[in-house]
């Protein structure tokens, strides 16, 4: 990860909307009529929901009298919104206690069970060794959402993972149904076999599950300025009859300092499971960006947008493995060859920038980000906070001149 840079494509200094592209677990909200800029909706899943983790209440501000603005966090499912909140808890909050880690251990086990389920369904690995076939037979009895995994089950997972046919299928990039955290958790299996194992910070950051409620986290960026980051999900945007609304889940647009929308670069070959008709997730993410910009323009709300392209490391891994980015309709004109990471990355950046032109609303662009890296996340957030302070200073001077 390299620290992102902010690129303002409009000359006016105003509030800021941020777009982030990341990987992570995501909250899912109950379905209800859209209230304007967006009541969040419940994603339609064909599988039973995994363990739900409650959203933490926002902490009380230690800076009495500090002005609190709102940063709205948006993105399609699996884009990394929950990873942002876990990082914020590490960077600005109390971190994770032993009890927190114990609660999250079943989430990791459920992630492992999902990986096993996809590996067993891969027809390309049917030529497994005898030992791997025996392990696979026992793993078919693995619960979908286990509260615990015995060392014997983890040993079977390791046997299956190290089978040559499984490794060839994974490294070739032909098995696209595996979760993004597959390689990480397979490397963690020896440590997880320890009976005293509890998830580390990185285990928690890499794990994925649904959250209940609306997460929020307060961040102090100066003695007088604090920001509440609020996850409002991938909302249903206002219909034509509700365009007079100017709030998101009760947050007044006037209080917004930014809208953060995350889009995963590595989602170029992933189909969304949240819509009735199949749609590429990278396409879906950019549709979300445009819908937010369009509605804010109609509401005449000067809230800029920030775009962060995340999961850049996973994107590079896929390209190195030979995955063709032209499987995404947005990228079908890519002129480069396979395995050309730099050329592919440059082309994707250019296509995304072009797709954001003519939206009638200012966009701030942050380059690649890897949210599972705490240092990189801190650098990216610091850049965002600094830009918010600069815009606030610019707006204050503008208002003073008008007087």
mmCIF file of N, CA and C in Angstrom, residues 35-109:
data_model
loop_
_atom_site.group_PDB
_atom_site.id
_atom_site.type_symbol
_atom_site.label_atom_id
_atom_site.label_comp_id
_atom_site.label_asym_id
_atom_site.label_seq_id
_atom_site.Cartn_x
_atom_site.Cartn_y
_atom_site.Cartn_z
ATOM 1 N N UNK A 35 -35.872 7.104 2.803
ATOM 2 C CA UNK A 35 -36.252 8.383 3.385
ATOM 3 C C UNK A 35 -35.510 9.531 2.722
ATOM 4 N N UNK A 36 -34.951 9.331 1.590
ATOM 5 C CA UNK A 36 -34.234 10.426 0.979
ATOM 6 C C UNK A 36 -32.877 9.953 0.563
ATOM 7 N N UNK A 37 -31.820 10.604 1.037
ATOM 8 C CA UNK A 37 -30.492 10.226 0.608
ATOM 9 C C UNK A 37 -30.200 8.796 0.980
ATOM 10 N N UNK A 38 -30.976 8.252 1.896
ATOM 11 C CA UNK A 38 -30.880 6.808 1.928
ATOM 12 C C UNK A 38 -31.128 6.083 3.203
ATOM 13 N N UNK A 39 -32.316 5.579 3.431
ATOM 14 C CA UNK A 39 -32.502 4.507 4.386
ATOM 15 C C UNK A 39 -31.782 3.303 3.823
ATOM 16 N N UNK A 40 -31.029 2.641 4.645
ATOM 17 C CA UNK A 40 -30.309 1.486 4.151
ATOM 18 C C UNK A 40 -31.253 0.309 4.031
ATOM 19 N N UNK A 41 -30.867 -0.628 3.182
ATOM 20 C CA UNK A 41 -31.751 -1.733 2.889
ATOM 21 C C UNK A 41 -31.140 -3.044 3.295
ATOM 22 N N UNK A 42 -31.984 -4.024 3.443
ATOM 23 C CA UNK A 42 -31.496 -5.355 3.758
ATOM 24 C C UNK A 42 -31.104 -6.057 2.477
ATOM 25 N N UNK A 43 -29.906 -6.585 2.439
ATOM 26 C CA UNK A 43 -29.454 -7.264 1.257
ATOM 27 C C UNK A 43 -30.125 -8.630 1.159
ATOM 28 N N UNK A 44 -30.553 -8.982 -0.039
ATOM 29 C CA UNK A 44 -31.263 -10.221 -0.252
ATOM 30 C C UNK A 44 -30.267 -11.363 -0.390
ATOM 31 N N UNK A 45 -30.199 -12.205 0.617
ATOM 32 C CA UNK A 45 -29.257 -13.314 0.617
ATOM 33 C C UNK A 45 -30.004 -14.631 0.504
ATOM 34 N N UNK A 46 -29.436 -15.550 -0.256
ATOM 35 C CA UNK A 46 -30.056 -16.852 -0.406
ATOM 36 C C UNK A 46 -29.555 -17.832 0.633
ATOM 37 N N UNK A 47 -28.598 -17.420 1.459
ATOM 38 C CA UNK A 47 -28.040 -18.301 2.473
ATOM 39 C C UNK A 47 -28.373 -17.759 3.855
ATOM 40 N N UNK A 48 -28.400 -18.634 4.874
ATOM 41 C CA UNK A 48 -28.694 -18.144 6.224
ATOM 42 C C UNK A 48 -27.617 -17.195 6.685
ATOM 43 N N UNK A 49 -27.997 -16.244 7.524
ATOM 44 C CA UNK A 49 -27.048 -15.226 7.949
ATOM 45 C C UNK A 49 -26.057 -15.805 8.937
ATOM 46 N N UNK A 50 -24.782 -15.416 8.831
ATOM 47 C CA UNK A 50 -23.799 -15.835 9.820
ATOM 48 C C UNK A 50 -24.006 -15.082 11.114
ATOM 49 N N UNK A 51 -23.123 -15.330 12.022
ATOM 50 C CA UNK A 51 -23.198 -14.697 13.324
ATOM 51 C C UNK A 51 -23.206 -13.184 13.185
ATOM 52 N N UNK A 52 -24.109 -12.533 13.886
ATOM 53 C CA UNK A 52 -24.204 -11.087 13.839
ATOM 54 C C UNK A 52 -23.432 -10.476 14.982
ATOM 55 N N UNK A 53 -22.645 -9.457 14.694
ATOM 56 C CA UNK A 53 -21.950 -8.712 15.733
ATOM 57 C C UNK A 53 -22.637 -7.375 15.896
ATOM 58 N N UNK A 54 -22.971 -6.981 17.135
ATOM 59 C CA UNK A 54 -23.654 -5.702 17.325
ATOM 60 C C UNK A 54 -22.736 -4.527 17.067
ATOM 61 N N UNK A 55 -23.317 -3.466 16.553
ATOM 62 C CA UNK A 55 -22.559 -2.224 16.370
ATOM 63 C C UNK A 55 -22.319 -1.582 17.726
ATOM 64 N N UNK A 56 -21.115 -1.069 17.924
ATOM 65 C CA UNK A 56 -20.779 -0.417 19.188
ATOM 66 C C UNK A 56 -21.371 0.975 19.226
ATOM 67 N N UNK A 57 -21.844 1.427 20.402
ATOM 68 C CA UNK A 57 -22.335 2.803 20.492
ATOM 69 C C UNK A 57 -21.182 3.771 20.337
ATOM 70 N N UNK A 58 -21.437 4.959 19.794
ATOM 71 C CA UNK A 58 -20.359 5.933 19.641
ATOM 72 C C UNK A 58 -19.856 6.392 20.998
ATOM 73 N N UNK A 59 -18.536 6.518 21.173
ATOM 74 C CA UNK A 59 -17.997 6.944 22.461
ATOM 75 C C UNK A 59 -18.317 8.404 22.727
ATOM 76 N N UNK A 60 -18.335 8.768 24.004
ATOM 77 C CA UNK A 60 -18.561 10.156 24.375
ATOM 78 C C UNK A 60 -17.326 10.988 24.048
ATOM 79 N N UNK A 61 -17.556 12.203 23.643
ATOM 80 C CA UNK A 61 -16.451 13.071 23.265
ATOM 81 C C UNK A 61 -15.683 13.533 24.493
ATOM 82 N N UNK A 62 -14.330 13.377 24.483
ATOM 83 C CA UNK A 62 -13.526 13.896 25.595
ATOM 84 C C UNK A 62 -13.320 15.399 25.496
ATOM 85 N N UNK A 63 -13.588 15.977 24.318
ATOM 86 C CA UNK A 63 -13.380 17.404 24.109
ATOM 87 C C UNK A 63 -14.711 18.133 24.238
ATOM 88 N N UNK A 64 -15.009 18.598 25.440
ATOM 89 C CA UNK A 64 -16.274 19.279 25.684
ATOM 90 C C UNK A 64 -16.312 20.564 24.865
ATOM 91 N N UNK A 65 -17.393 20.742 24.131
ATOM 92 C CA UNK A 65 -17.557 21.930 23.313
ATOM 93 C C UNK A 65 -17.018 21.796 21.911
ATOM 94 N N UNK A 66 -16.394 20.666 21.605
ATOM 95 C CA UNK A 66 -15.873 20.470 20.258
ATOM 96 C C UNK A 66 -17.028 20.303 19.282
ATOM 97 N N UNK A 67 -16.874 20.865 18.101
ATOM 98 C CA UNK A 67 -17.887 20.748 17.073
ATOM 99 C C UNK A 67 -17.739 19.387 16.402
ATOM 100 N N UNK A 68 -18.860 18.659 16.275
ATOM 101 C CA UNK A 68 -18.836 17.317 15.725
ATOM 102 C C UNK A 68 -19.474 17.313 14.344
ATOM 103 N N UNK A 69 -18.725 16.925 13.331
ATOM 104 C CA UNK A 69 -19.254 16.754 11.995
ATOM 105 C C UNK A 69 -19.452 15.277 11.706
ATOM 106 N N UNK A 70 -20.048 14.986 10.575
ATOM 107 C CA UNK A 70 -20.351 13.606 10.213
ATOM 108 C C UNK A 70 -19.601 13.208 8.947
ATOM 109 N N UNK A 71 -18.995 12.033 9.007
ATOM 110 C CA UNK A 71 -18.450 11.386 7.822
ATOM 111 C C UNK A 71 -19.322 10.170 7.538
ATOM 112 N N UNK A 72 -19.974 10.147 6.392
ATOM 113 C CA UNK A 72 -20.838 9.029 6.043
ATOM 114 C C UNK A 72 -20.040 8.015 5.242
ATOM 115 N N UNK A 73 -20.120 6.772 5.655
ATOM 116 C CA UNK A 73 -19.363 5.695 5.025
ATOM 117 C C UNK A 73 -20.315 4.825 4.217
ATOM 118 N N UNK A 74 -20.055 4.673 2.925
ATOM 119 C CA UNK A 74 -20.929 3.914 2.039
ATOM 120 C C UNK A 74 -20.107 2.984 1.165
ATOM 121 N N UNK A 75 -20.782 1.991 0.623
ATOM 122 C CA UNK A 75 -20.130 1.042 -0.267
ATOM 123 C C UNK A 75 -21.004 -0.181 -0.441
ATOM 124 N N UNK A 76 -20.800 -0.905 -1.515
ATOM 125 C CA UNK A 76 -21.567 -2.115 -1.749
ATOM 126 C C UNK A 76 -21.107 -3.196 -0.780
ATOM 127 N N UNK A 77 -21.852 -4.289 -0.710
ATOM 128 C CA UNK A 77 -21.513 -5.371 0.201
ATOM 129 C C UNK A 77 -20.114 -5.914 -0.050
ATOM 130 N N UNK A 78 -19.365 -6.117 1.032
ATOM 131 C CA UNK A 78 -18.016 -6.640 0.911
ATOM 132 C C UNK A 78 -16.981 -5.633 0.494
ATOM 133 N N UNK A 79 -17.333 -4.350 0.509
ATOM 134 C CA UNK A 79 -16.386 -3.330 0.059
ATOM 135 C C UNK A 79 -15.408 -2.922 1.140
ATOM 136 N N UNK A 80 -15.661 -3.249 2.395
ATOM 137 C CA UNK A 80 -14.695 -2.972 3.447
ATOM 138 C C UNK A 80 -15.129 -1.985 4.494
ATOM 139 N N UNK A 81 -16.418 -1.666 4.553
ATOM 140 C CA UNK A 81 -16.865 -0.657 5.524
ATOM 141 C C UNK A 81 -16.573 -1.104 6.952
ATOM 142 N N UNK A 82 -16.841 -2.360 7.263
ATOM 143 C CA UNK A 82 -16.633 -2.817 8.640
ATOM 144 C C UNK A 82 -15.156 -2.864 8.986
ATOM 145 N N UNK A 83 -14.306 -3.139 8.003
ATOM 146 C CA UNK A 83 -12.869 -3.109 8.254
ATOM 147 C C UNK A 83 -12.435 -1.710 8.672
ATOM 148 N N UNK A 84 -13.022 -0.694 8.057
ATOM 149 C CA UNK A 84 -12.715 0.680 8.445
ATOM 150 C C UNK A 84 -13.040 0.899 9.913
ATOM 151 N N UNK A 85 -14.199 0.424 10.350
ATOM 152 C CA UNK A 85 -14.592 0.639 11.741
ATOM 153 C C UNK A 85 -13.717 -0.152 12.702
ATOM 154 N N UNK A 86 -13.292 -1.339 12.309
ATOM 155 C CA UNK A 86 -12.370 -2.084 13.162
ATOM 156 C C UNK A 86 -11.030 -1.354 13.270
ATOM 157 N N UNK A 87 -10.568 -0.781 12.156
ATOM 158 C CA UNK A 87 -9.332 0.000 12.209
ATOM 159 C C UNK A 87 -9.512 1.246 13.073
ATOM 160 N N UNK A 88 -10.656 1.906 12.950
ATOM 161 C CA UNK A 88 -10.902 3.085 13.777
ATOM 162 C C UNK A 88 -10.903 2.729 15.261
ATOM 163 N N UNK A 89 -11.407 1.559 15.577
ATOM 164 C CA UNK A 89 -11.402 1.142 16.983
ATOM 165 C C UNK A 89 -9.971 0.917 17.478
ATOM 166 N N UNK A 90 -9.100 0.432 16.585
ATOM 167 C CA UNK A 90 -7.702 0.257 16.959
ATOM 168 C C UNK A 90 -6.970 1.590 17.031
ATOM 169 N N UNK A 91 -7.302 2.505 16.102
ATOM 170 C CA UNK A 91 -6.584 3.768 16.009
ATOM 171 C C UNK A 91 -7.102 4.833 16.957
ATOM 172 N N UNK A 92 -8.427 4.863 17.168
ATOM 173 C CA UNK A 92 -9.037 5.935 17.962
ATOM 174 C C UNK A 92 -9.788 5.421 19.194
ATOM 175 N N UNK A 93 -9.941 4.120 19.305
ATOM 176 C CA UNK A 93 -10.737 3.567 20.394
ATOM 177 C C UNK A 93 -9.928 2.691 21.323
ATOM 178 N N UNK A 94 -10.607 1.803 22.056
ATOM 179 C CA UNK A 94 -9.940 0.995 23.080
ATOM 180 C C UNK A 94 -9.271 -0.268 22.546
ATOM 181 N N UNK A 95 -9.372 -0.525 21.243
ATOM 182 C CA UNK A 95 -8.839 -1.779 20.729
ATOM 183 C C UNK A 95 -9.766 -2.934 21.054
ATOM 184 N N UNK A 96 -9.232 -4.150 21.068
ATOM 185 C CA UNK A 96 -10.045 -5.345 21.300
ATOM 186 C C UNK A 96 -9.562 -6.055 22.561
ATOM 187 N N UNK A 97 -10.470 -6.211 23.496
ATOM 188 C CA UNK A 97 -10.149 -6.900 24.748
ATOM 189 C C UNK A 97 -10.129 -8.411 24.520
ATOM 190 N N UNK A 98 -9.724 -9.135 25.533
ATOM 191 C CA UNK A 98 -9.733 -10.597 25.449
ATOM 192 C C UNK A 98 -11.152 -11.111 25.214
ATOM 193 N N UNK A 99 -12.118 -10.462 25.851
ATOM 194 C CA UNK A 99 -13.514 -10.869 25.662
ATOM 195 C C UNK A 99 -13.969 -10.593 24.227
ATOM 196 N N UNK A 100 -13.554 -9.447 23.675
ATOM 197 C CA UNK A 100 -13.888 -9.135 22.282
ATOM 198 C C UNK A 100 -13.334 -10.203 21.348
ATOM 199 N N UNK A 101 -12.111 -10.615 21.607
ATOM 200 C CA UNK A 101 -11.473 -11.607 20.738
ATOM 201 C C UNK A 101 -12.183 -12.955 20.839
ATOM 202 N N UNK A 102 -12.610 -13.315 22.042
ATOM 203 C CA UNK A 102 -13.324 -14.583 22.212
ATOM 204 C C UNK A 102 -14.641 -14.563 21.441
ATOM 205 N N UNK A 103 -15.323 -13.417 21.436
ATOM 206 C CA UNK A 103 -16.581 -13.292 20.706
ATOM 207 C C UNK A 103 -16.350 -13.435 19.206
ATOM 208 N N UNK A 104 -15.208 -12.965 18.727
ATOM 209 C CA UNK A 104 -14.943 -12.977 17.295
ATOM 210 C C UNK A 104 -14.304 -14.264 16.795
ATOM 211 N N UNK A 105 -13.909 -15.147 17.692
ATOM 212 C CA UNK A 105 -13.325 -16.421 17.258
ATOM 213 C C UNK A 105 -14.291 -17.227 16.376
ATOM 214 N N UNK A 106 -15.580 -17.359 16.737
ATOM 215 C CA UNK A 106 -16.498 -18.093 15.853
ATOM 216 C C UNK A 106 -16.645 -17.464 14.472
ATOM 217 N N UNK A 107 -16.429 -16.146 14.373
ATOM 218 C CA UNK A 107 -16.474 -15.495 13.056
ATOM 219 C C UNK A 107 -15.353 -16.041 12.177
ATOM 220 N N UNK A 108 -14.168 -16.183 12.749
ATOM 221 C CA UNK A 108 -13.039 -16.736 11.999
ATOM 222 C C UNK A 108 -13.338 -18.179 11.604
ATOM 223 N N UNK A 109 -13.887 -18.959 12.539
ATOM 224 C CA UNK A 109 -14.227 -20.351 12.226
ATOM 225 C C UNK A 109 -15.250 -20.423 11.092
#
